[in-house]
């Protein structure tokens, strides 16, 4: 499925099933489960069952989802204020309030955003929800982070973003779905390698290092397919090695430049999400 609206491009995978035909409602999907944890309605019984099982193991998981979303919004606002006008948001998730393009275009209406996700539910919502200002442009690609070359080479990305100018690569709550054997560090480097100096990497990542063993054991029991890979602060830092961390470095998503957020702020243990922004230098 593909189409063009005012300032919006939605592109599906050529020759594949339509978005509705690809939806398997019997299996939980990370994007739909995240939507459920955020209080959304675009999810199915399998997603809610999976989310409830995670919440039983980690009662603060809904708080963590909300804090992660706020981290995304703060980082986009910060980078837009620094003059960044282009964003590549991979692992978009189901559209909700204050998406990347809305935050960026509120600061500069000419901002351009490319969203990437492989969930057919996200694709089904993209045309209706991912609108753009007349001055800017927003595109959606149905693609997978594990295929970085296909993302970078996609003609709609090239038509939307100028890769000679800085781009903010947004990898919020997605790297923990890339297993070690899938080479997350290599994927990052292939993506960043296509971006010019002065670009940024924004990433958040689940960590279980603050949790007691009995909690992590319950969470691992829910990771039946092995798709999820929590990483320590040190392991997360290794993924970002080689780029210049923006102050305050790697911290809880709840504490990244959150001085203006009304107290009380949740504890690091309650959120168990690290976040960082790094500047690409050559």
mmCIF file of N, CA and C in Angstrom, residues 4-136:
data_model
loop_
_atom_site.group_PDB
_atom_site.id
_atom_site.type_symbol
_atom_site.label_atom_id
_atom_site.label_comp_id
_atom_site.label_asym_id
_atom_site.label_seq_id
_atom_site.Cartn_x
_atom_site.Cartn_y
_atom_site.Cartn_z
ATOM 1 N N UNK A 4 0.126 9.276 -1.265
ATOM 2 C CA UNK A 4 0.676 10.579 -0.939
ATOM 3 C C UNK A 4 -0.470 11.506 -0.576
ATOM 4 N N UNK A 5 -0.332 12.165 0.565
ATOM 5 C CA UNK A 5 -1.290 13.189 0.971
ATOM 6 C C UNK A 5 -0.557 14.508 1.048
ATOM 7 N N UNK A 6 -1.181 15.486 1.658
ATOM 8 C CA UNK A 6 -0.543 16.794 1.782
ATOM 9 C C UNK A 6 0.598 16.709 2.777
ATOM 10 N N UNK A 7 1.816 16.708 2.261
ATOM 11 C CA UNK A 7 2.972 16.642 3.140
ATOM 12 C C UNK A 7 3.197 15.284 3.762
ATOM 13 N N UNK A 8 2.467 14.250 3.335
ATOM 14 C CA UNK A 8 2.566 12.940 3.958
ATOM 15 C C UNK A 8 2.814 11.880 2.906
ATOM 16 N N UNK A 9 3.743 10.978 3.184
ATOM 17 C CA UNK A 9 3.999 9.850 2.304
ATOM 18 C C UNK A 9 3.896 8.580 3.114
ATOM 19 N N UNK A 10 3.117 7.623 2.661
ATOM 20 C CA UNK A 10 2.971 6.342 3.333
ATOM 21 C C UNK A 10 3.350 5.258 2.346
ATOM 22 N N UNK A 11 4.336 4.459 2.696
ATOM 23 C CA UNK A 11 4.819 3.446 1.786
ATOM 24 C C UNK A 11 4.828 2.084 2.435
ATOM 25 N N UNK A 12 4.173 1.121 1.806
ATOM 26 C CA UNK A 12 4.197 -0.254 2.268
ATOM 27 C C UNK A 12 5.228 -1.058 1.526
ATOM 28 N N UNK A 13 5.268 -2.346 1.799
ATOM 29 C CA UNK A 13 6.238 -3.226 1.160
ATOM 30 C C UNK A 13 5.645 -3.773 -0.120
ATOM 31 N N UNK A 14 6.285 -3.495 -1.234
ATOM 32 C CA UNK A 14 5.782 -3.902 -2.535
ATOM 33 C C UNK A 14 5.641 -5.419 -2.617
ATOM 34 N N UNK A 15 4.478 -5.872 -3.096
ATOM 35 C CA UNK A 15 4.278 -7.291 -3.311
ATOM 36 C C UNK A 15 3.893 -8.068 -2.082
ATOM 37 N N UNK A 16 3.764 -7.410 -0.916
ATOM 38 C CA UNK A 16 3.411 -8.115 0.297
ATOM 39 C C UNK A 16 1.931 -7.952 0.596
ATOM 40 N N UNK A 17 1.445 -8.674 1.606
ATOM 41 C CA UNK A 17 0.059 -8.589 2.017
ATOM 42 C C UNK A 17 -0.280 -7.184 2.488
ATOM 43 N N UNK A 18 -1.554 -6.810 2.384
ATOM 44 C CA UNK A 18 -1.979 -5.515 2.889
ATOM 45 C C UNK A 18 -1.807 -5.475 4.397
ATOM 46 N N UNK A 19 -1.877 -4.258 4.949
ATOM 47 C CA UNK A 19 -1.686 -4.106 6.389
ATOM 48 C C UNK A 19 -2.677 -4.956 7.177
ATOM 49 N N UNK A 20 -3.960 -4.905 6.792
ATOM 50 C CA UNK A 20 -4.966 -5.653 7.548
ATOM 51 C C UNK A 20 -4.745 -7.158 7.435
ATOM 52 N N UNK A 21 -4.290 -7.622 6.277
ATOM 53 C CA UNK A 21 -4.061 -9.057 6.098
ATOM 54 C C UNK A 21 -2.863 -9.557 6.890
ATOM 55 N N UNK A 22 -1.928 -8.663 7.233
ATOM 56 C CA UNK A 22 -0.720 -9.071 7.939
ATOM 57 C C UNK A 22 -0.886 -9.053 9.456
ATOM 58 N N UNK A 23 -1.998 -8.553 9.956
ATOM 59 C CA UNK A 23 -2.200 -8.444 11.402
ATOM 60 C C UNK A 23 -2.592 -9.794 11.978
ATOM 61 N N UNK A 24 -1.814 -10.274 12.928
ATOM 62 C CA UNK A 24 -2.128 -11.509 13.644
ATOM 63 C C UNK A 24 -2.577 -11.114 15.045
ATOM 64 N N UNK A 25 -3.858 -11.167 15.284
ATOM 65 C CA UNK A 25 -4.398 -10.712 16.564
ATOM 66 C C UNK A 25 -4.169 -11.705 17.693
ATOM 67 N N UNK A 26 -3.681 -12.898 17.360
ATOM 68 C CA UNK A 26 -3.492 -13.929 18.392
ATOM 69 C C UNK A 26 -2.121 -13.866 19.043
ATOM 70 N N UNK A 27 -1.228 -13.061 18.485
ATOM 71 C CA UNK A 27 0.140 -12.961 18.990
ATOM 72 C C UNK A 27 0.410 -11.518 19.415
ATOM 73 N N UNK A 28 0.937 -11.346 20.621
ATOM 74 C CA UNK A 28 1.254 -9.997 21.108
ATOM 75 C C UNK A 28 2.332 -9.362 20.247
ATOM 76 N N UNK A 29 2.189 -8.078 19.972
ATOM 77 C CA UNK A 29 3.186 -7.340 19.213
ATOM 78 C C UNK A 29 3.689 -6.189 20.072
ATOM 79 N N UNK A 30 4.996 -5.912 20.088
ATOM 80 C CA UNK A 30 5.540 -4.859 20.959
ATOM 81 C C UNK A 30 4.862 -3.507 20.806
ATOM 82 N N UNK A 31 4.578 -3.093 19.569
ATOM 83 C CA UNK A 31 3.968 -1.776 19.370
ATOM 84 C C UNK A 31 2.567 -1.716 19.961
ATOM 85 N N UNK A 32 1.802 -2.786 19.785
ATOM 86 C CA UNK A 32 0.434 -2.799 20.311
ATOM 87 C C UNK A 32 0.442 -2.946 21.840
ATOM 88 N N UNK A 33 1.376 -3.743 22.360
ATOM 89 C CA UNK A 33 1.497 -3.878 23.810
ATOM 90 C C UNK A 33 1.894 -2.548 24.442
ATOM 91 N N UNK A 34 2.800 -1.830 23.807
ATOM 92 C CA UNK A 34 3.231 -0.518 24.290
ATOM 93 C C UNK A 34 2.046 0.453 24.266
ATOM 94 N N UNK A 35 1.246 0.367 23.200
ATOM 95 C CA UNK A 35 0.047 1.185 23.116
ATOM 96 C C UNK A 35 -0.885 0.903 24.291
ATOM 97 N N UNK A 36 -1.032 -0.357 24.639
ATOM 98 C CA UNK A 36 -1.878 -0.746 25.776
ATOM 99 C C UNK A 36 -1.323 -0.192 27.083
ATOM 100 N N UNK A 37 -0.019 -0.313 27.273
ATOM 101 C CA UNK A 37 0.598 0.176 28.506
ATOM 102 C C UNK A 37 0.480 1.692 28.644
ATOM 103 N N UNK A 38 0.409 2.383 27.500
ATOM 104 C CA UNK A 38 0.242 3.831 27.512
ATOM 105 C C UNK A 38 -1.219 4.245 27.676
ATOM 106 N N UNK A 39 -2.105 3.252 27.730
ATOM 107 C CA UNK A 39 -3.519 3.555 27.881
ATOM 108 C C UNK A 39 -4.267 3.694 26.576
ATOM 109 N N UNK A 40 -3.646 3.253 25.456
ATOM 110 C CA UNK A 40 -4.288 3.348 24.149
ATOM 111 C C UNK A 40 -5.303 2.243 23.916
ATOM 112 N N UNK A 41 -6.003 2.336 22.781
ATOM 113 C CA UNK A 41 -7.067 1.389 22.453
ATOM 114 C C UNK A 41 -6.750 0.543 21.217
ATOM 115 N N UNK A 42 -5.595 0.770 20.594
ATOM 116 C CA UNK A 42 -5.256 0.036 19.375
ATOM 117 C C UNK A 42 -4.465 -1.216 19.713
ATOM 118 N N UNK A 43 -5.143 -2.165 20.356
ATOM 119 C CA UNK A 43 -4.491 -3.400 20.779
ATOM 120 C C UNK A 43 -5.546 -4.496 20.870
ATOM 121 N N UNK A 44 -5.049 -5.729 21.007
ATOM 122 C CA UNK A 44 -5.934 -6.888 21.037
ATOM 123 C C UNK A 44 -5.739 -7.652 22.342
ATOM 124 N N UNK A 45 -6.552 -8.679 22.527
ATOM 125 C CA UNK A 45 -6.512 -9.445 23.777
ATOM 126 C C UNK A 45 -5.120 -9.992 24.051
ATOM 127 N N UNK A 46 -4.425 -10.473 23.015
ATOM 128 C CA UNK A 46 -3.084 -11.030 23.211
ATOM 129 C C UNK A 46 -2.112 -9.965 23.699
ATOM 130 N N UNK A 47 -2.257 -8.742 23.195
ATOM 131 C CA UNK A 47 -1.390 -7.645 23.627
ATOM 132 C C UNK A 47 -1.676 -7.271 25.073
ATOM 133 N N UNK A 48 -2.960 -7.241 25.425
ATOM 134 C CA UNK A 48 -3.337 -6.896 26.801
ATOM 135 C C UNK A 48 -2.914 -7.984 27.777
ATOM 136 N N UNK A 49 -3.053 -9.233 27.371
ATOM 137 C CA UNK A 49 -2.619 -10.337 28.227
ATOM 138 C C UNK A 49 -1.120 -10.272 28.474
ATOM 139 N N UNK A 50 -0.354 -9.990 27.419
ATOM 140 C CA UNK A 50 1.097 -9.874 27.559
ATOM 141 C C UNK A 50 1.466 -8.682 28.429
ATOM 142 N N UNK A 51 0.793 -7.543 28.212
ATOM 143 C CA UNK A 51 1.070 -6.362 29.017
ATOM 144 C C UNK A 51 0.742 -6.577 30.483
ATOM 145 N N UNK A 52 -0.369 -7.268 30.742
ATOM 146 C CA UNK A 52 -0.754 -7.541 32.131
ATOM 147 C C UNK A 52 0.237 -8.472 32.816
ATOM 148 N N UNK A 53 0.765 -9.432 32.042
ATOM 149 C CA UNK A 53 1.756 -10.345 32.614
ATOM 150 C C UNK A 53 3.029 -9.597 32.991
ATOM 151 N N UNK A 54 3.435 -8.650 32.148
ATOM 152 C CA UNK A 54 4.611 -7.844 32.461
ATOM 153 C C UNK A 54 4.338 -6.940 33.662
ATOM 154 N N UNK A 55 3.130 -6.391 33.729
ATOM 155 C CA UNK A 55 2.781 -5.521 34.848
ATOM 156 C C UNK A 55 2.722 -6.297 36.158
ATOM 157 N N UNK A 56 2.340 -7.577 36.086
ATOM 158 C CA UNK A 56 2.322 -8.398 37.298
ATOM 159 C C UNK A 56 3.729 -8.608 37.829
ATOM 160 N N UNK A 57 4.690 -8.725 36.896
ATOM 161 C CA UNK A 57 6.092 -8.895 37.297
ATOM 162 C C UNK A 57 6.726 -7.571 37.702
ATOM 163 N N UNK A 58 6.357 -6.490 36.984
ATOM 164 C CA UNK A 58 6.923 -5.160 37.235
ATOM 165 C C UNK A 58 5.754 -4.170 37.320
ATOM 166 N N UNK A 59 5.229 -3.933 38.506
ATOM 167 C CA UNK A 59 4.035 -3.087 38.653
ATOM 168 C C UNK A 59 4.192 -1.664 38.126
ATOM 169 N N UNK A 60 5.417 -1.179 37.986
ATOM 170 C CA UNK A 60 5.632 0.198 37.529
ATOM 171 C C UNK A 60 5.843 0.285 36.022
ATOM 172 N N UNK A 61 5.528 -0.785 35.282
ATOM 173 C CA UNK A 61 5.857 -0.799 33.858
ATOM 174 C C UNK A 61 5.072 0.256 33.070
ATOM 175 N N UNK A 62 3.843 0.546 33.486
ATOM 176 C CA UNK A 62 3.078 1.585 32.788
ATOM 177 C C UNK A 62 3.705 2.960 33.020
ATOM 178 N N UNK A 63 4.183 3.184 34.214
ATOM 179 C CA UNK A 63 4.917 4.417 34.496
ATOM 180 C C UNK A 63 6.156 4.508 33.612
ATOM 181 N N UNK A 64 6.868 3.394 33.453
ATOM 182 C CA UNK A 64 8.068 3.368 32.615
ATOM 183 C C UNK A 64 7.726 3.723 31.175
ATOM 184 N N UNK A 65 6.609 3.201 30.669
ATOM 185 C CA UNK A 65 6.194 3.495 29.294
ATOM 186 C C UNK A 65 5.899 4.979 29.122
ATOM 187 N N UNK A 66 5.218 5.561 30.088
ATOM 188 C CA UNK A 66 4.897 6.987 30.024
ATOM 189 C C UNK A 66 6.167 7.835 30.092
ATOM 190 N N UNK A 67 7.080 7.486 30.990
ATOM 191 C CA UNK A 67 8.327 8.246 31.118
ATOM 192 C C UNK A 67 9.170 8.145 29.857
ATOM 193 N N UNK A 68 9.156 6.980 29.232
ATOM 194 C CA UNK A 68 9.905 6.816 27.985
ATOM 195 C C UNK A 68 9.326 7.708 26.893
ATOM 196 N N UNK A 69 8.006 7.793 26.854
ATOM 197 C CA UNK A 69 7.355 8.650 25.863
ATOM 198 C C UNK A 69 7.698 10.120 26.112
ATOM 199 N N UNK A 70 7.729 10.515 27.367
ATOM 200 C CA UNK A 70 8.083 11.894 27.702
ATOM 201 C C UNK A 70 9.536 12.183 27.342
ATOM 202 N N UNK A 71 10.402 11.172 27.491
ATOM 203 C CA UNK A 71 11.799 11.317 27.096
ATOM 204 C C UNK A 71 11.888 11.616 25.603
ATOM 205 N N UNK A 72 11.136 10.874 24.793
ATOM 206 C CA UNK A 72 11.141 11.130 23.348
ATOM 207 C C UNK A 72 10.751 12.574 23.071
ATOM 208 N N UNK A 73 9.708 13.037 23.690
ATOM 209 C CA UNK A 73 9.229 14.397 23.428
ATOM 210 C C UNK A 73 10.242 15.443 23.863
ATOM 211 N N UNK A 74 10.894 15.224 25.010
ATOM 212 C CA UNK A 74 11.893 16.192 25.478
ATOM 213 C C UNK A 74 13.106 16.218 24.561
ATOM 214 N N UNK A 75 13.533 15.061 24.079
ATOM 215 C CA UNK A 75 14.710 15.035 23.210
ATOM 216 C C UNK A 75 14.417 15.686 21.865
ATOM 217 N N UNK A 76 13.237 15.451 21.327
ATOM 218 C CA UNK A 76 12.875 16.095 20.057
ATOM 219 C C UNK A 76 12.822 17.607 20.234
ATOM 220 N N UNK A 77 12.226 18.037 21.324
ATOM 221 C CA UNK A 77 12.133 19.481 21.597
ATOM 222 C C UNK A 77 13.530 20.087 21.746
ATOM 223 N N UNK A 78 14.390 19.404 22.482
ATOM 224 C CA UNK A 78 15.755 19.884 22.682
ATOM 225 C C UNK A 78 16.498 20.011 21.352
ATOM 226 N N UNK A 79 16.420 18.964 20.522
ATOM 227 C CA UNK A 79 17.157 18.986 19.260
ATOM 228 C C UNK A 79 16.582 20.011 18.288
ATOM 229 N N UNK A 80 15.264 20.148 18.277
ATOM 230 C CA UNK A 80 14.657 21.163 17.417
ATOM 231 C C UNK A 80 15.111 22.550 17.832
ATOM 232 N N UNK A 81 15.251 22.767 19.128
ATOM 233 C CA UNK A 81 15.730 24.054 19.617
ATOM 234 C C UNK A 81 17.202 24.278 19.294
ATOM 235 N N UNK A 82 17.932 23.185 19.069
ATOM 236 C CA UNK A 82 19.340 23.289 18.655
ATOM 237 C C UNK A 82 19.480 23.513 17.153
ATOM 238 N N UNK A 83 18.366 23.513 16.443
ATOM 239 C CA UNK A 83 18.399 23.766 15.004
ATOM 240 C C UNK A 83 18.264 22.539 14.136
ATOM 241 N N UNK A 84 18.073 21.359 14.738
ATOM 242 C CA UNK A 84 17.883 20.150 13.933
ATOM 243 C C UNK A 84 16.506 20.220 13.278
ATOM 244 N N UNK A 85 16.468 19.970 11.975
ATOM 245 C CA UNK A 85 15.224 20.088 11.218
ATOM 246 C C UNK A 85 14.804 18.773 10.579
ATOM 247 N N UNK A 86 15.579 17.707 10.812
ATOM 248 C CA UNK A 86 15.270 16.431 10.184
ATOM 249 C C UNK A 86 15.355 15.314 11.223
ATOM 250 N N UNK A 87 14.378 14.407 11.183
ATOM 251 C CA UNK A 87 14.294 13.329 12.157
ATOM 252 C C UNK A 87 13.968 12.024 11.444
ATOM 253 N N UNK A 88 14.705 10.985 11.796
ATOM 254 C CA UNK A 88 14.445 9.631 11.306
ATOM 255 C C UNK A 88 14.070 8.792 12.513
ATOM 256 N N UNK A 89 12.793 8.523 12.665
ATOM 257 C CA UNK A 89 12.240 7.876 13.852
ATOM 258 C C UNK A 89 11.934 6.422 13.535
ATOM 259 N N UNK A 90 12.786 5.515 14.008
ATOM 260 C CA UNK A 90 12.641 4.092 13.717
ATOM 261 C C UNK A 90 12.050 3.387 14.942
ATOM 262 N N UNK A 91 11.028 2.590 14.695
ATOM 263 C CA UNK A 91 10.307 1.978 15.799
ATOM 264 C C UNK A 91 9.253 2.936 16.311
ATOM 265 N N UNK A 92 8.563 3.560 15.392
ATOM 266 C CA UNK A 92 7.613 4.626 15.677
ATOM 267 C C UNK A 92 6.565 4.234 16.697
ATOM 268 N N UNK A 93 6.011 3.042 16.548
ATOM 269 C CA UNK A 93 4.885 2.654 17.382
ATOM 270 C C UNK A 93 3.595 3.257 16.869
ATOM 271 N N UNK A 94 2.500 2.880 17.484
ATOM 272 C CA UNK A 94 1.193 3.374 17.069
ATOM 273 C C UNK A 94 1.089 4.854 17.410
ATOM 274 N N UNK A 95 0.706 5.687 16.442
ATOM 275 C CA UNK A 95 0.652 7.133 16.684
ATOM 276 C C UNK A 95 -0.232 7.487 17.868
ATOM 277 N N UNK A 96 0.233 8.459 18.641
ATOM 278 C CA UNK A 96 -0.516 8.949 19.798
ATOM 279 C C UNK A 96 -0.330 10.454 19.843
ATOM 280 N N UNK A 97 -0.602 11.072 20.968
ATOM 281 C CA UNK A 97 -0.455 12.524 21.071
ATOM 282 C C UNK A 97 1.015 12.915 21.113
ATOM 283 N N UNK A 98 1.320 14.104 20.568
ATOM 284 C CA UNK A 98 2.683 14.658 20.598
ATOM 285 C C UNK A 98 3.699 13.703 19.996
ATOM 286 N N UNK A 99 3.448 13.298 18.750
ATOM 287 C CA UNK A 99 4.412 12.492 18.014
ATOM 288 C C UNK A 99 5.609 13.350 17.619
ATOM 289 N N UNK A 100 6.649 12.709 17.122
ATOM 290 C CA UNK A 100 7.892 13.411 16.802
ATOM 291 C C UNK A 100 7.656 14.612 15.896
ATOM 292 N N UNK A 101 6.889 14.440 14.833
ATOM 293 C CA UNK A 101 6.703 15.558 13.896
ATOM 294 C C UNK A 101 5.914 16.693 14.532
ATOM 295 N N UNK A 102 4.983 16.380 15.423
ATOM 296 C CA UNK A 102 4.191 17.428 16.057
ATOM 297 C C UNK A 102 5.046 18.278 16.990
ATOM 298 N N UNK A 103 5.927 17.621 17.742
ATOM 299 C CA UNK A 103 6.811 18.351 18.648
ATOM 300 C C UNK A 103 7.804 19.191 17.846
ATOM 301 N N UNK A 104 8.422 18.582 16.822
ATOM 302 C CA UNK A 104 9.429 19.291 16.030
ATOM 303 C C UNK A 104 8.816 20.445 15.238
ATOM 304 N N UNK A 105 7.667 20.199 14.613
ATOM 305 C CA UNK A 105 7.063 21.232 13.764
ATOM 306 C C UNK A 105 6.421 22.351 14.578
ATOM 307 N N UNK A 106 6.137 22.097 15.849
ATOM 308 C CA UNK A 106 5.655 23.178 16.707
ATOM 309 C C UNK A 106 6.746 24.213 16.935
ATOM 310 N N UNK A 107 8.002 23.756 16.854
ATOM 311 C CA UNK A 107 9.148 24.667 17.031
ATOM 312 C C UNK A 107 9.578 25.242 15.692
ATOM 313 N N UNK A 108 9.646 24.401 14.680
ATOM 314 C CA UNK A 108 9.956 24.864 13.329
ATOM 315 C C UNK A 108 9.054 24.127 12.350
ATOM 316 N N UNK A 109 8.076 24.804 11.761
ATOM 317 C CA UNK A 109 7.113 24.144 10.888
ATOM 318 C C UNK A 109 7.728 23.467 9.658
ATOM 319 N N UNK A 110 8.964 23.827 9.309
ATOM 320 C CA UNK A 110 9.589 23.222 8.132
ATOM 321 C C UNK A 110 10.280 21.900 8.443
ATOM 322 N N UNK A 111 10.193 21.438 9.672
ATOM 323 C CA UNK A 111 10.855 20.175 10.046
ATOM 324 C C UNK A 111 10.308 19.013 9.222
ATOM 325 N N UNK A 112 11.213 18.071 8.928
ATOM 326 C CA UNK A 112 10.855 16.889 8.138
ATOM 327 C C UNK A 112 11.121 15.639 8.962
ATOM 328 N N UNK A 113 10.201 14.709 8.892
ATOM 329 C CA UNK A 113 10.288 13.505 9.710
ATOM 330 C C UNK A 113 9.959 12.281 8.867
ATOM 331 N N UNK A 114 10.790 11.267 8.981
ATOM 332 C CA UNK A 114 10.496 9.958 8.395
ATOM 333 C C UNK A 114 10.297 8.975 9.528
ATOM 334 N N UNK A 115 9.144 8.334 9.544
ATOM 335 C CA UNK A 115 8.823 7.302 10.525
ATOM 336 C C UNK A 115 9.043 5.931 9.900
ATOM 337 N N UNK A 116 9.529 4.990 10.717
ATOM 338 C CA UNK A 116 9.762 3.630 10.243
ATOM 339 C C UNK A 116 9.225 2.653 11.284
ATOM 340 N N UNK A 117 8.420 1.689 10.848
ATOM 341 C CA UNK A 117 7.956 0.630 11.737
ATOM 342 C C UNK A 117 7.554 -0.562 10.875
ATOM 343 N N UNK A 118 7.531 -1.745 11.489
ATOM 344 C CA UNK A 118 7.152 -2.943 10.746
ATOM 345 C C UNK A 118 5.853 -3.560 11.245
ATOM 346 N N UNK A 119 5.116 -2.831 12.074
ATOM 347 C CA UNK A 119 3.835 -3.331 12.558
ATOM 348 C C UNK A 119 2.730 -2.873 11.617
ATOM 349 N N UNK A 120 1.952 -3.788 11.036
ATOM 350 C CA UNK A 120 0.902 -3.388 10.096
ATOM 351 C C UNK A 120 -0.161 -2.498 10.717
ATOM 352 N N UNK A 121 -0.361 -2.582 12.036
ATOM 353 C CA UNK A 121 -1.311 -1.675 12.698
ATOM 354 C C UNK A 121 -0.824 -0.236 12.581
ATOM 355 N N UNK A 122 0.494 -0.034 12.747
ATOM 356 C CA UNK A 122 1.056 1.308 12.616
ATOM 357 C C UNK A 122 0.841 1.809 11.192
ATOM 358 N N UNK A 123 1.090 0.958 10.219
ATOM 359 C CA UNK A 123 0.895 1.334 8.816
ATOM 360 C C UNK A 123 -0.562 1.701 8.559
ATOM 361 N N UNK A 124 -1.488 0.944 9.151
ATOM 362 C CA UNK A 124 -2.902 1.215 8.940
ATOM 363 C C UNK A 124 -3.302 2.585 9.483
ATOM 364 N N UNK A 125 -2.641 3.044 10.541
ATOM 365 C CA UNK A 125 -2.970 4.338 11.149
ATOM 366 C C UNK A 125 -2.166 5.491 10.561
ATOM 367 N N UNK A 126 -1.108 5.194 9.857
ATOM 368 C CA UNK A 126 -0.164 6.240 9.473
ATOM 369 C C UNK A 126 -0.810 7.327 8.623
ATOM 370 N N UNK A 127 -1.597 6.945 7.630
ATOM 371 C CA UNK A 127 -2.165 7.946 6.727
ATOM 372 C C UNK A 127 -3.074 8.926 7.475
ATOM 373 N N UNK A 128 -3.859 8.414 8.410
ATOM 374 C CA UNK A 128 -4.825 9.261 9.102
ATOM 375 C C UNK A 128 -4.181 10.150 10.162
ATOM 376 N N UNK A 129 -3.139 9.649 10.824
ATOM 377 C CA UNK A 129 -2.621 10.338 12.002
ATOM 378 C C UNK A 129 -1.319 11.087 11.792
ATOM 379 N N UNK A 130 -0.513 10.687 10.826
ATOM 380 C CA UNK A 130 0.797 11.326 10.665
ATOM 381 C C UNK A 130 0.713 12.456 9.648
ATOM 382 N N UNK A 131 -0.016 13.498 10.005
ATOM 383 C CA UNK A 131 -0.152 14.658 9.140
ATOM 384 C C UNK A 131 1.052 15.570 9.314
ATOM 385 N N UNK A 132 1.153 16.569 8.443
ATOM 386 C CA UNK A 132 2.306 17.464 8.488
ATOM 387 C C UNK A 132 1.874 18.892 8.274
ATOM 388 N N UNK A 133 2.698 19.827 8.726
ATOM 389 C CA UNK A 133 2.486 21.224 8.373
ATOM 390 C C UNK A 133 2.719 21.385 6.871
ATOM 391 N N UNK A 134 2.135 22.419 6.252
ATOM 392 C CA UNK A 134 2.386 22.655 4.830
ATOM 393 C C UNK A 134 3.862 22.891 4.521
ATOM 394 N N UNK A 135 4.572 23.509 5.480
ATOM 395 C CA UNK A 135 5.988 23.832 5.247
ATOM 396 C C UNK A 135 6.890 22.609 5.393
ATOM 397 N N UNK A 136 6.469 21.649 6.193
ATOM 398 C CA UNK A 136 7.288 20.471 6.452
ATOM 399 C C UNK A 136 6.855 19.281 5.614
#
